[in-house]
Amino acid sequence: MPNTQVKTIEEEMKYSYMDYAMSVIVGRSLPDVRDGLKPVQRRILYSMYEMGLTHDKPFRKCARIVGEVMGKYHPHGEAPIYDALVRMAQPFSLRYTLVEGQGNFGSIDGDSPAAMRYTEARMERLAEEMLEDIDKETVPMMQNFDGSLNEPVFLPGKVPNLLINGSSGIAVGMATNIPPHNISDVVDAIIYYIDHRECSVDDLIPIIKGPDFPTGGILFNYTGLIEAYRTGRGTVRLRGRYELQGKDIIFTEIPYEVNKSELLKKIGELVKDNRINGIQAIKDESNKEGIRIVIRTKKDANTDIVLNQLFEHTQLEISYGIINLALVDNVPRVFNLKDLISEFVKHRFSVIRKRIEFDLRKNEEREHILRGYIIALDNIDAVISLIRSSRDYAQAKEGLMKNFSMSEIQAKAVLDLRLQRLTAMERESILREEEEIRKNIENLKDILSHQEKIYDIIKRELSDLKKRYGDERRTEIVREEIGTRDIEDLIPSENYIVTFTMGGYIKRIRLDEYRSQGRGGTGVITEYGEGDFPKQVFVANSKDLLLFFTNKGRVYSIKCYRIIETSRKAVGKSIRNYLELEDDEVVERILPVTENRKGYVVFLTQKGIVKKTSIDSFRNIRSTGIIAIRLRDDAIRDVVIVDEDDDIFIYTRKGQVVRFPSSELRSMGRNSTGVRGIRLRDGDSVLSMSAVKENENILTVTEMGRGKITPVSLFRRTHRGTAGIKGQKLSEKTGLLAGASKVMDGDVIMIQTLKGMTIQFPVSQIPVMSRNASGVKLMDLKEGDRVVAVTRIQSLQ
């Protein structure tokens, strides 16, 4: 039986996938560090060179070019070839285009190019520089896919294409994202490197300055740029350029590779969803002269805030990750700035040396022939006699070689000489040419024997490129960190009433939307969705952090000013527009927290469990939320912030109160469950919780609109886990407790009912009464209505 090697499927998959990965890395996605081109780009330019499509020749159909490339060198389908051809012709994609297109080659709005049968193309003059000297054996050649033709492994690349045009591509397990640069800056940096080859990356950075994108823009995060140049990896920020004309914000440049049409669509959606406020209209006035996006702001809008919202929520500011990954000898490698320049210089040194060696060889061959001519002219009569007496060409050639010591090449050249070259004038011309050739040979040998002269040629060629193609920078580099201004610095510090409904709708309303009324009034209407009613109403500052605690024991956070501001009669917006909640997750409690607030967050569950956790544990919360409390077949009822010297009050619907020092609770981690806070009697349930001090007062309000204020000192301390003491006298006339919280002098309370009625008045109008009192009438209720929310508005006078 034949001896065959057996492989497991795992081994076969491993090696097959590795072969595939290397094929993608080398043959498709990554550029060569020498010419900065991917294989498809190189094959397009080489095919156009073979077709004679130089910048001064007529355009040819792209379909013909694509067919030439696919049939000869790149058998991977016409679509990727045409896509690459189109990109090389788009001035918004390449800093220096290599192909000149005629027809529809797409737009910055994301419009697709016309079909290749309609468009035409030819090489840009700069692309011809990439191919210069390719016919002088300056680069290695390899067989094409079927072995019928030869193609270059890389181009001679007089132009530092990798640096001036950059490259981007995703391979298998790796990606490249090299930004484009200004050709003048790149040339200056390369020349400096040639003159100072021991220089550091930091010496080159001030010369090359930074990326220069075709669409301009303003680049910042300079430390990220320095990191990229030093290590080959880094991240910068790029934002559009704008100017202010009255209340209009006019963007004249947008970040690189941003689709303008999609950008405008996104801005419109954000304005519609009230995530960007203050914009009245958006107009796209762009034309062939350039970008012009006009954003008209409202009369009362703060332009700085609108700009910051645009930069934060849209692609008018993007993060650009730099990865200087390229192939060197078919091996992927990450390069720092100096390495990129040194590899280009090494490449050009090799190309120029080979070009000089080619020219030297051709000059020596010509000199050899000219010497044969001179021998023949010096012996013209004998040579003519020999040729006339010879039987055939071969005999004449042998005679010349034997009688005049000519080489075979010289003898053939003499026999091919036209008679007109035998004149005296032609003799002088041959002698002059021979002398000139000899000088050329001496000069070429001198260059080959002195490396610095080759470097001088590189510098001279680069300076010529700069002179012919150099232009002004388009991207502004900002060394200072501009970033987005902190939006909170621009937002006035104002108190709002925040309402959150059972249906999950939230809004914030200015305090002056509510008119203050006397005790006993009927209130004003606050609208909610049909069949919806308030679940929580509280006062928060526009700059407060709102913590959202859910039925799953998780916590989310957003700033208060991000909540939509509306009138009393607006429904608000679903909380799911702000938080990434799971399908079966609902918000149970919202807690406003000021920036520098210290202390602890105390949780109260429906089963009377309490837990204390440091407030610092909730400062930085990811968008998907974090665990706040571990629940066991339970749900959050209330959340408060306490200090070490606070007492904790827990109220039940039947008027029971437990008061115990917060110090009885030890601080626990977010993932813990807590301990018993109150022992509930049959038929009773937890209502709310407060953090209080000895000199403060407690407000209680019943479902039927009766209420009172009771000093904290009238409630004796017990311990956590007890059933508590009586805190309110209840009857059919009062109903169960609807709300209970601490109040202070100058506070205002707001009472809301199931049918959406609201009343607001100072707590000074509510009498102070004992624990066992039932209270006085605070609000007239219509039949079938009852109090569902009681809110304390602090120090509003």
Tab-separated table of C-alpha atoms in Angstrom, residues 285-652:
chain	number	residue	atom	x	y	z
A	285	GLU	CA	-24.970	74.208	0.209
A	286	SER	CA	-21.978	72.156	-0.978
A	287	ASN	CA	-20.925	72.410	-4.636
A	288	LYS	CA	-17.909	71.832	-6.850
A	289	GLU	CA	-16.047	74.533	-4.941
A	290	GLY	CA	-16.190	72.561	-1.699
A	291	ILE	CA	-18.159	71.593	1.405
A	292	ARG	CA	-20.640	74.027	2.926
A	293	ILE	CA	-23.023	72.714	5.585
A	294	VAL	CA	-25.127	75.460	7.176
A	295	ILE	CA	-26.613	74.706	10.602
A	296	ARG	CA	-28.995	77.442	11.694
A	297	THR	CA	-29.496	77.611	15.455
A	298	LYS	CA	-32.519	78.945	17.322
A	299	LYS	CA	-32.526	82.480	18.648
A	300	ASP	CA	-32.249	81.400	22.284
A	301	ALA	CA	-29.734	78.593	21.612
A	302	ASN	CA	-26.214	78.576	22.999
A	303	THR	CA	-23.951	78.028	19.960
A	304	ASP	CA	-21.193	76.511	22.097
A	305	ILE	CA	-23.582	73.889	23.449
A	306	VAL	CA	-24.885	73.041	19.972
A	307	LEU	CA	-21.306	72.646	18.689
A	308	ASN	CA	-20.358	70.387	21.567
A	309	GLN	CA	-23.424	68.238	21.010
A	310	LEU	CA	-22.584	67.965	17.298
A	311	PHE	CA	-19.007	66.937	18.050
A	312	GLU	CA	-20.101	64.461	20.727
A	313	HIS	CA	-22.954	62.744	18.893
A	314	THR	CA	-22.035	62.938	15.189
A	315	GLN	CA	-19.109	62.230	12.878
A	316	LEU	CA	-18.210	65.894	12.758
A	317	GLU	CA	-15.594	64.641	15.185
A	318	ILE	CA	-14.115	61.160	14.816
A	319	SER	CA	-11.443	59.044	16.380
A	320	TYR	CA	-8.785	57.968	13.854
A	321	GLY	CA	-6.704	54.985	14.903
A	322	ILE	CA	-3.264	54.887	13.317
A	323	ILE	CA	-1.686	51.482	12.619
A	324	ASN	CA	1.455	51.697	10.505
A	325	LEU	CA	1.340	48.089	9.322
A	326	ALA	CA	2.913	47.174	5.966
A	327	LEU	CA	4.734	44.315	4.243
A	328	VAL	CA	8.490	44.124	4.064
A	329	ASP	CA	9.730	41.110	2.084
A	330	ASN	CA	6.175	39.698	2.358
A	331	VAL	CA	6.267	39.826	6.155
A	332	PRO	CA	3.798	42.140	7.969
A	333	ARG	CA	5.413	44.562	10.380
A	334	VAL	CA	4.434	47.674	12.336
A	335	PHE	CA	6.708	50.641	11.560
A	336	ASN	CA	7.422	53.833	13.426
A	337	LEU	CA	7.926	57.052	11.461
A	338	LYS	CA	11.686	56.680	11.095
A	339	ASP	CA	11.344	53.066	9.939
A	340	LEU	CA	8.858	54.064	7.226
A	341	ILE	CA	11.259	56.697	5.938
A	342	SER	CA	14.334	54.479	6.181
A	343	GLU	CA	12.596	51.662	4.261
A	344	PHE	CA	11.689	54.093	1.480
A	345	VAL	CA	15.247	55.436	1.321
A	346	LYS	CA	16.630	51.885	1.283
A	347	HIS	CA	14.247	51.026	-1.562
A	348	ARG	CA	15.167	54.084	-3.604
A	349	PHE	CA	18.865	53.484	-3.004
A	350	SER	CA	18.490	49.984	-4.442
A	351	VAL	CA	16.445	51.204	-7.431
A	352	ILE	CA	18.867	53.988	-8.290
A	353	ARG	CA	21.893	51.692	-7.960
A	354	LYS	CA	20.290	49.170	-10.310
A	355	ARG	CA	19.360	51.964	-12.700
A	356	ILE	CA	22.946	53.212	-12.742
A	357	GLU	CA	24.256	49.693	-13.235
A	358	PHE	CA	21.835	49.291	-16.155
A	359	ASP	CA	22.902	52.622	-17.669
A	360	LEU	CA	26.566	51.721	-17.168
A	361	ARG	CA	26.077	48.411	-18.892
A	362	LYS	CA	24.295	50.060	-21.830
A	363	ASN	CA	26.981	52.757	-22.106
A	364	GLU	CA	29.762	50.175	-22.060
A	365	GLU	CA	27.974	48.190	-24.747
A	366	ARG	CA	27.628	51.341	-26.844
A	367	GLU	CA	31.245	52.301	-26.270
A	368	HIS	CA	32.322	48.845	-27.439
A	369	ILE	CA	30.372	49.262	-30.692
A	370	LEU	CA	31.690	52.780	-31.263
A	371	ARG	CA	35.259	51.501	-30.938
A	372	GLY	CA	34.455	48.975	-33.655
A	373	TYR	CA	33.235	51.825	-35.863
A	374	ILE	CA	36.437	53.758	-35.247
A	375	ILE	CA	38.603	50.719	-36.170
A	376	ALA	CA	36.618	50.356	-39.372
A	377	LEU	CA	36.922	54.066	-40.223
A	378	ASP	CA	40.668	54.016	-39.535
A	379	ASN	CA	40.972	51.120	-42.014
A	380	ILE	CA	38.139	52.013	-44.319
A	381	ASP	CA	39.659	50.919	-47.631
A	382	ALA	CA	40.843	47.541	-46.299
A	383	VAL	CA	37.483	46.951	-44.619
A	384	ILE	CA	35.537	47.736	-47.790
A	385	SER	CA	37.862	45.516	-49.849
A	386	LEU	CA	37.430	42.656	-47.385
A	387	ILE	CA	33.670	42.967	-47.427
A	388	ARG	CA	33.533	43.097	-51.240
A	389	SER	CA	35.736	40.021	-51.587
A	390	SER	CA	33.798	37.997	-49.018
A	391	ARG	CA	31.473	35.258	-50.230
A	392	ASP	CA	28.753	35.916	-47.647
A	393	TYR	CA	27.915	37.688	-44.364
A	394	ALA	CA	29.538	35.002	-42.204
A	395	GLN	CA	32.811	35.158	-44.156
A	396	ALA	CA	32.901	38.948	-43.942
A	397	LYS	CA	32.265	38.792	-40.178
A	398	GLU	CA	35.057	36.248	-39.676
A	399	GLY	CA	37.430	38.377	-41.795
A	400	LEU	CA	36.768	41.501	-39.733
A	401	MET	CA	37.284	39.606	-36.477
A	402	LYS	CA	40.510	37.983	-37.720
A	403	ASN	CA	42.161	40.861	-39.632
A	404	PHE	CA	41.149	43.814	-37.432
A	405	SER	CA	40.835	42.177	-33.961
A	406	MET	CA	37.145	43.026	-33.665
A	407	SER	CA	34.722	41.201	-31.395
A	408	GLU	CA	31.735	39.477	-32.878
A	409	ILE	CA	29.476	42.302	-31.656
A	410	GLN	CA	31.719	44.918	-33.253
A	411	ALA	CA	31.956	42.998	-36.520
A	412	LYS	CA	28.172	42.688	-36.725
A	413	ALA	CA	27.783	46.417	-36.003
A	414	VAL	CA	30.249	47.344	-38.751
A	415	LEU	CA	28.539	45.104	-41.273
A	416	ASP	CA	25.182	46.716	-40.328
A	417	LEU	CA	26.689	50.222	-40.709
A	418	ARG	CA	25.014	52.408	-43.301
A	419	LEU	CA	27.261	53.870	-45.993
A	420	GLN	CA	26.401	57.433	-45.014
A	421	ARG	CA	28.218	56.904	-41.708
A	422	LEU	CA	31.496	56.607	-43.650
A	423	THR	CA	31.699	60.338	-44.353
A	424	ALA	CA	34.236	62.546	-42.574
A	425	MET	CA	31.439	64.370	-40.763
A	426	GLU	CA	30.008	61.135	-39.411
A	427	ARG	CA	33.475	60.136	-38.255
A	428	GLU	CA	33.661	63.278	-36.137
A	429	SER	CA	30.210	62.555	-34.789
A	430	ILE	CA	31.229	59.000	-33.801
A	431	LEU	CA	34.362	60.282	-32.091
A	432	ARG	CA	32.373	62.889	-30.151
A	433	GLU	CA	29.825	60.268	-29.104
A	434	GLU	CA	32.584	57.905	-28.021
A	435	GLU	CA	34.139	60.642	-25.904
A	436	GLU	CA	30.802	61.488	-24.333
A	437	ILE	CA	30.072	57.826	-23.626
A	438	ARG	CA	33.473	57.439	-21.979
A	439	LYS	CA	32.743	60.391	-19.682
A	440	ASN	CA	29.339	58.918	-18.830
A	441	ILE	CA	30.953	55.614	-17.935
A	442	GLU	CA	33.499	57.320	-15.689
A	443	ASN	CA	30.726	59.309	-14.012
A	444	LEU	CA	28.507	56.255	-13.470
A	445	LYS	CA	31.403	54.244	-12.046
A	446	ASP	CA	32.225	57.136	-9.767
A	447	ILE	CA	28.650	57.244	-8.476
A	448	LEU	CA	28.615	53.489	-7.862
A	449	SER	CA	31.830	53.747	-5.876
A	450	HIS	CA	30.498	56.574	-3.659
A	451	GLN	CA	27.245	55.836	-1.798
A	452	GLU	CA	26.731	59.467	-0.814
A	453	LYS	CA	26.377	60.382	-4.473
A	454	ILE	CA	23.455	57.938	-4.744
A	455	TYR	CA	21.885	59.610	-1.714
A	456	ASP	CA	22.425	62.981	-3.414
A	457	ILE	CA	20.464	61.689	-6.422
A	458	ILE	CA	17.621	60.612	-4.112
A	459	LYS	CA	17.567	64.073	-2.551
A	460	ARG	CA	17.679	65.797	-5.938
A	461	GLU	CA	14.780	63.710	-7.269
A	462	LEU	CA	12.729	64.324	-4.130
A	463	SER	CA	13.333	68.071	-4.299
A	464	ASP	CA	12.112	68.006	-7.895
A	465	LEU	CA	8.965	66.164	-6.783
A	466	LYS	CA	8.336	68.769	-4.108
A	467	LYS	CA	8.797	71.567	-6.626
A	468	ARG	CA	6.335	70.041	-9.113
A	469	TYR	CA	3.714	68.511	-6.790
A	470	GLY	CA	4.084	70.322	-3.470
A	471	ASP	CA	1.026	72.128	-2.127
A	472	GLU	CA	-0.296	73.724	1.040
A	473	ARG	CA	-1.371	71.629	4.006
A	474	ARG	CA	-5.103	71.027	4.325
A	475	THR	CA	-5.314	69.566	7.844
A	476	GLU	CA	-4.527	71.808	10.790
A	477	ILE	CA	-2.506	70.186	13.587
A	478	VAL	CA	-3.358	71.468	17.066
A	479	ARG	CA	-0.724	70.591	19.633
A	480	GLU	CA	-2.767	71.806	22.575
A	481	GLU	CA	-5.599	69.515	23.643
A	482	ILE	CA	-8.768	71.259	22.484
A	483	GLY	CA	-11.206	68.402	22.984
A	484	THR	CA	-14.853	69.180	23.505
A	485	ARG	CA	-15.517	71.791	26.114
A	486	ASP	CA	-17.260	70.288	29.071
A	487	ILE	CA	-20.914	70.771	28.220
A	488	GLU	CA	-21.706	71.214	31.890
A	489	ASP	CA	-19.618	74.407	31.938
A	490	LEU	CA	-22.061	75.841	29.399
A	491	ILE	CA	-25.287	74.624	30.980
A	492	PRO	CA	-26.892	76.877	33.598
A	493	SER	CA	-27.381	75.324	36.995
A	494	GLU	CA	-31.160	75.155	37.370
A	495	ASN	CA	-33.553	73.013	39.343
A	496	TYR	CA	-36.150	70.984	37.490
A	497	ILE	CA	-39.017	68.767	38.419
A	498	VAL	CA	-38.359	65.335	36.970
A	499	THR	CA	-41.340	63.040	36.516
A	500	PHE	CA	-41.142	59.338	35.792
A	501	THR	CA	-44.293	57.355	35.042
A	502	MET	CA	-45.433	53.787	35.465
A	503	GLY	CA	-45.324	53.491	31.671
A	504	GLY	CA	-41.608	54.334	31.674
A	505	TYR	CA	-41.814	57.921	30.382
A	506	ILE	CA	-39.543	60.598	31.795
A	507	LYS	CA	-39.353	64.374	31.414
A	508	ARG	CA	-38.055	67.407	33.217
A	509	ILE	CA	-40.105	70.540	33.735
A	510	ARG	CA	-39.119	74.008	34.897
A	511	LEU	CA	-40.283	74.851	38.418
A	512	ASP	CA	-42.062	77.981	37.208
A	513	GLU	CA	-44.356	75.714	35.157
A	514	TYR	CA	-46.157	75.058	38.437
A	515	ARG	CA	-47.944	77.852	40.197
A	516	SER	CA	-47.871	77.796	43.980
A	517	GLN	CA	-51.335	77.360	45.584
A	518	GLY	CA	-52.707	77.466	49.066
A	519	ARG	CA	-53.433	74.344	51.108
A	520	GLY	CA	-56.776	72.819	50.167
A	521	GLY	CA	-56.738	73.863	46.465
A	522	THR	CA	-57.606	71.533	43.590
A	523	GLY	CA	-54.285	71.837	41.752
A	524	VAL	CA	-53.278	72.070	38.082
A	525	ILE	CA	-53.199	69.434	35.363
A	526	THR	CA	-49.973	67.606	34.537
A	527	GLU	CA	-50.360	65.444	31.435
A	528	TYR	CA	-49.239	61.843	31.088
A	529	GLY	CA	-49.904	59.237	28.434
A	530	GLU	CA	-53.335	57.696	28.224
A	531	GLY	CA	-53.797	55.301	31.135
A	532	ASP	CA	-50.397	56.265	32.586
A	533	PHE	CA	-49.703	57.921	35.960
A	534	PRO	CA	-46.610	59.098	37.881
A	535	LYS	CA	-44.345	56.593	39.555
A	536	GLN	CA	-41.782	59.049	40.917
A	537	VAL	CA	-41.546	62.845	40.958
A	538	PHE	CA	-38.503	64.612	42.360
A	539	VAL	CA	-36.454	67.780	42.069
A	540	ALA	CA	-32.970	67.622	40.562
A	541	ASN	CA	-30.393	70.100	39.363
A	542	SER	CA	-29.595	70.161	35.650
A	543	LYS	CA	-26.031	69.041	36.466
A	544	ASP	CA	-26.965	66.237	38.833
A	545	LEU	CA	-26.130	62.641	37.991
A	546	LEU	CA	-29.286	60.561	37.867
A	547	LEU	CA	-28.896	56.950	39.040
A	548	PHE	CA	-31.543	54.587	37.679
A	549	PHE	CA	-32.111	51.442	39.758
A	550	THR	CA	-33.987	48.596	38.062
A	551	ASN	CA	-36.010	45.557	39.067
A	552	LYS	CA	-32.986	43.371	38.298
A	553	GLY	CA	-30.853	45.150	40.874
A	554	ARG	CA	-28.802	47.011	38.255
A	555	VAL	CA	-27.998	50.708	38.115
A	556	TYR	CA	-27.566	53.018	35.113
A	557	SER	CA	-26.683	56.700	34.988
A	558	ILE	CA	-27.076	59.810	32.844
A	559	LYS	CA	-26.853	63.534	33.520
A	560	CYS	CA	-30.089	65.324	34.316
A	561	TYR	CA	-29.671	67.872	31.501
A	562	ARG	CA	-29.835	65.020	28.968
A	563	ILE	CA	-33.443	64.310	29.942
A	564	ILE	CA	-35.846	66.022	27.556
A	565	GLU	CA	-37.160	69.366	28.830
A	566	THR	CA	-40.875	69.792	28.154
A	567	SER	CA	-43.999	71.545	29.381
A	568	ARG	CA	-46.423	70.139	31.931
A	569	LYS	CA	-48.733	68.929	29.185
A	570	ALA	CA	-46.100	66.959	27.220
A	571	VAL	CA	-45.838	63.206	27.697
A	572	GLY	CA	-42.039	63.043	27.775
A	573	LYS	CA	-39.790	60.349	26.287
A	574	SER	CA	-39.438	56.640	26.997
A	575	ILE	CA	-36.633	55.805	29.395
A	576	ARG	CA	-35.417	53.219	26.869
A	577	ASN	CA	-34.246	56.068	24.650
A	578	TYR	CA	-31.662	56.851	27.319
A	579	LEU	CA	-30.752	53.500	28.870
A	580	GLU	CA	-29.736	50.166	27.323
A	581	LEU	CA	-32.269	48.159	29.315
A	582	GLU	CA	-32.991	44.504	28.728
A	583	ASP	CA	-36.423	43.597	27.359
A	584	ASP	CA	-37.839	42.567	30.747
A	585	GLU	CA	-36.003	45.224	32.782
A	586	VAL	CA	-37.816	48.246	34.250
A	587	VAL	CA	-36.643	51.215	36.315
A	588	GLU	CA	-37.935	51.104	39.895
A	589	ARG	CA	-36.260	54.152	41.451
A	590	ILE	CA	-34.267	57.221	40.366
A	591	LEU	CA	-31.780	58.928	42.654
A	592	PRO	CA	-30.270	62.370	41.880
A	593	VAL	CA	-26.639	62.739	43.048
A	594	THR	CA	-24.622	65.956	43.099
A	595	GLU	CA	-21.044	65.876	41.789
A	596	ASN	CA	-19.125	66.115	45.071
A	597	ARG	CA	-21.608	64.262	47.239
A	598	LYS	CA	-20.062	61.923	49.792
A	599	GLY	CA	-21.690	59.230	51.881
A	600	TYR	CA	-23.497	56.009	51.164
A	601	VAL	CA	-26.348	54.718	49.057
A	602	VAL	CA	-28.891	52.776	51.131
A	603	PHE	CA	-31.317	50.398	49.423
A	604	LEU	CA	-34.740	49.336	50.721
A	605	THR	CA	-36.530	46.385	49.130
A	606	GLN	CA	-40.178	45.387	49.135
A	607	LYS	CA	-39.388	42.688	51.701
A	608	GLY	CA	-37.842	45.228	54.061
A	609	ILE	CA	-34.201	44.352	53.293
A	610	VAL	CA	-31.678	47.208	53.559
A	611	LYS	CA	-28.101	47.542	52.272
A	612	LYS	CA	-25.498	50.311	52.509
A	613	THR	CA	-22.869	50.827	49.765
A	614	SER	CA	-20.367	53.652	49.265
A	615	ILE	CA	-21.603	56.236	46.776
A	616	ASP	CA	-18.196	56.137	45.058
A	617	SER	CA	-19.102	52.669	43.779
A	618	PHE	CA	-21.599	54.319	41.402
A	619	ARG	CA	-19.510	57.157	39.947
A	620	ASN	CA	-18.424	55.488	36.716
A	621	ILE	CA	-21.130	53.340	35.217
A	622	ARG	CA	-20.880	51.824	31.751
A	623	SER	CA	-23.738	52.210	29.285
A	624	THR	CA	-24.928	48.639	29.874
A	625	GLY	CA	-25.272	49.265	33.609
A	626	ILE	CA	-23.678	47.561	36.612
A	627	ILE	CA	-24.901	45.448	39.542
A	628	ALA	CA	-26.215	47.617	42.406
A	629	ILE	CA	-27.710	44.997	44.749
A	630	ARG	CA	-28.102	41.245	44.600
A	631	LEU	CA	-31.853	40.478	44.786
A	632	ARG	CA	-33.396	37.184	45.862
A	633	ASP	CA	-37.007	37.034	44.694
A	634	ASP	CA	-37.352	40.683	45.740
A	635	ALA	CA	-37.505	44.186	44.225
A	636	ILE	CA	-36.136	47.647	45.057
A	637	ARG	CA	-38.617	49.931	46.835
A	638	ASP	CA	-36.559	53.020	47.670
A	639	VAL	CA	-33.011	54.370	47.551
A	640	VAL	CA	-31.546	57.260	49.583
A	641	ILE	CA	-28.153	58.787	50.287
A	642	VAL	CA	-27.062	58.863	53.942
A	643	ASP	CA	-24.196	60.274	56.003
A	644	GLU	CA	-22.531	58.515	58.923
A	645	ASP	CA	-24.507	60.532	61.511
A	646	ASP	CA	-27.899	60.087	59.825
A	647	ASP	CA	-30.755	57.996	61.136
A	648	ILE	CA	-32.722	55.841	58.729
A	649	PHE	CA	-36.522	56.036	58.748
A	650	ILE	CA	-38.550	53.277	57.083
A	651	TYR	CA	-42.292	53.856	56.585
A	652	THR	CA	-44.992	51.332	55.803
